[in-house]
Amino acid sequence: MLRRAGKYTGVFRITLMNNLAYIQDVALNSIFMLVVIFVFVALWKTTYSVTGEQSLGGFTLQQTIWYLVMTETITMSSPRITTRIDAEVKGGDLAYSLNRPYSYVGFQYASFMGEAAVRFFINLAVGGLVAGLSVGFPAGGALEAAQATASRVTGATGAVGVAGVAGTAHLLAVVSASALTILMAMALYFTSMMALGLLAFWVEDATALFLVYERSMWILGGLLLPLSLFPAAIRRVAEVLPFRFIINGPAQLAVKYAAGDFWRVLAGQATWLAVTVVVLALVYRAGVKRVNINGG
Amino acid sequence: MMKTPRETGACAMAAIILTDLRKDFLAKEKEPGLLGSMKAAFAPHYRKVEAVRGISFSVDQGEVLAFIGPNGAGKSTTIKMLTGILYPSGGDATVLGLRPWVDRQRLAFQIGSVFGQKSQLWYHLPAADTFDLLARVYELPTAEYRQRRDRMVDLFDIGEFLKTPVRKLSLGQRMRCEIAASLLHRPSVLFLDEPTIGLDVVAKQQIRDLIRAMNREEGVTVFLTSHDAGDIERLCKRVIIINHGQVVMDAGVNTLRHNYLHNKVIDLKLAAPVADDYAFPLAGVTVVKARGYGLKLEVDTAVAPMERVLGLVVEGLRVADIAITDPPVESIIKTIYEQGVPAELREDAAPEAGWTESATGDALC
């Protein structure tokens, strides 16, 4: 069992090393992140200023900007697995992956996570730096929230000490809930995109399907706007689709953590993950029989 | 009438058995022009391509078999079925007693493969990192892996560049690493698909020596496809020629050499121009091209011994550079088609002594 798991941790590790080998290139790609967050900061500062509101859709300016940092980090860090699988199926690289004693899907997942890990931390660092310098860092906000709660409970005296403990606990809850839901989001992204990529066994080019899926995910998943700012009808649709569990759910938890929301997001992710895993297994099982490697 | 391995008596010693193995593909067809594109979009037309049309043979354990044919003959398709990547359309095959497309993962522990035009090494990392990964993938215990890796490093002489990123290796160095990687888990059968493609003469010879060494020392069965007649001549005892998805010839390499591999090509660069109507003063040597400082000769070594030809070249011409090459496999196959396959070499004829006795004779089973 351990040896089996070791295969996939080995793939994760080597992909991580492979990406670290040209970390400069990965870092250069994050310039886009820098520009995007800079534009968002300018846009939302103006919006909040013009409306004169402290909160829009339940989000303060700082929360909105950090929400966008998280959504952009999640989407920009997810490797384009569909394009890769499509190319492997057409180009014949599949020949080396299929005749190894491991699960092809497991191999791809470990490789996907290895690449995503490097990108995630670089994108988060770059986006977070721009956001932090522009609207402040959210940890301060979390501490203030905890302090306020503690004041109500204990009165003014001793509130600082209690708030310190409560703040740390709150921060831990936010970080662990975010980490878990981001990992689930990545798994959900991977399974759905991999299933789309495997359609290359049937269609000549799976890229078009990937683009439709990706754009739908961006729009309905809350990449550019928290779901609470959507018109009610669209929000109702978006809330039941898997996209929000990939982008909106984990990003919102990171900036506006609530235990109830966490369990709701996690349950939604688990449900959709179960669906996409079954779809992926069916598509893979049927598709692998149709492998038609070029040059064969 | 084609004989199946069972009919010919293939026994437990066979590492690979193919019985009427077939593979069809559907290829989309489109008439030329815009109208054709529109028609194809709404009513696509598919043509059935029979890539492999019922081939049967067996390969003994420890044998080195050349499986050759022109582009599109069905070689790679056959290898991919035997390694479990492709599902056949019909017939059957077993490798080490396992049906590859059914028991792909179990079989993977016992076979190795090198596809000359694809790499299994991680491009930005040193080969050592891929070796470490493969040790995990093939579930090798650490001590056993290290011992095996060190042996491969010594044998393939790759220690010097084991820690250099693969992208910085020459093709020859990379190919040595590729083959070493495919042997780490001690496979019983090694599938080599064009392992010397693109290599220079020295690198080709190194690769051939290493393959031969592994076959001799560890008894690895080698199933080789190549366009290079040199690979076949220097590595294999038996050759199967496939064309249009069918076995055209199944014979010993000695027989092939005697019948078809006796031609060599000599490419000369001269220090002085040669006349366009230059004629070589020895029977059995044909002038293929004579222009300026270049001269190309084709030598039938059965008629004109190479030693004699080279002596005359050095005596009569001012040589700046010389290269002696084997004719490409395509030209051998062309010759076979032009001359016809002798009855004793036909695929369904009684097999030649030596390699085939163990595959077909009950005495050795």
mmCIF file of C-alpha atoms in Angstrom, chain A residues 296, chain B residues 51-52 55 67 70-79 81 242-245:
data_model
loop_
_atom_site.group_PDB
_atom_site.id
_atom_site.type_symbol
_atom_site.label_atom_id
_atom_site.label_comp_id
_atom_site.label_asym_id
_atom_site.label_seq_id
_atom_site.Cartn_x
_atom_site.Cartn_y
_atom_site.Cartn_z
ATOM 1 C CA GLY A 296 1.341 3.365 -34.974
ATOM 2 C CA ALA B 51 -2.861 -1.682 -39.999
ATOM 3 C CA VAL B 52 -2.113 -5.272 -38.940
ATOM 4 C CA ILE B 55 0.040 -11.896 -38.116
ATOM 5 C CA PHE B 67 10.866 -6.772 -36.732
ATOM 6 C CA PRO B 70 8.759 0.366 -44.275
ATOM 7 C CA ASN B 71 6.863 3.289 -42.731
ATOM 8 C CA GLY B 72 3.218 2.416 -42.146
ATOM 9 C CA ALA B 73 3.876 -1.335 -42.361
ATOM 10 C CA GLY B 74 2.332 -1.992 -38.938
ATOM 11 C CA LYS B 75 5.488 -2.409 -36.822
ATOM 12 C CA SER B 76 4.743 0.170 -34.150
ATOM 13 C CA THR B 77 1.084 -0.841 -34.026
ATOM 14 C CA THR B 78 2.178 -4.409 -33.305
ATOM 15 C CA ILE B 79 4.597 -3.259 -30.568
ATOM 16 C CA MET B 81 -0.483 -4.082 -28.936
ATOM 17 C CA ILE B 242 6.304 -6.924 -42.324
ATOM 18 C CA ASN B 243 4.620 -4.901 -45.019
ATOM 19 C CA HIS B 244 1.023 -3.742 -45.432
ATOM 20 C CA GLY B 245 0.306 -5.333 -42.046
#
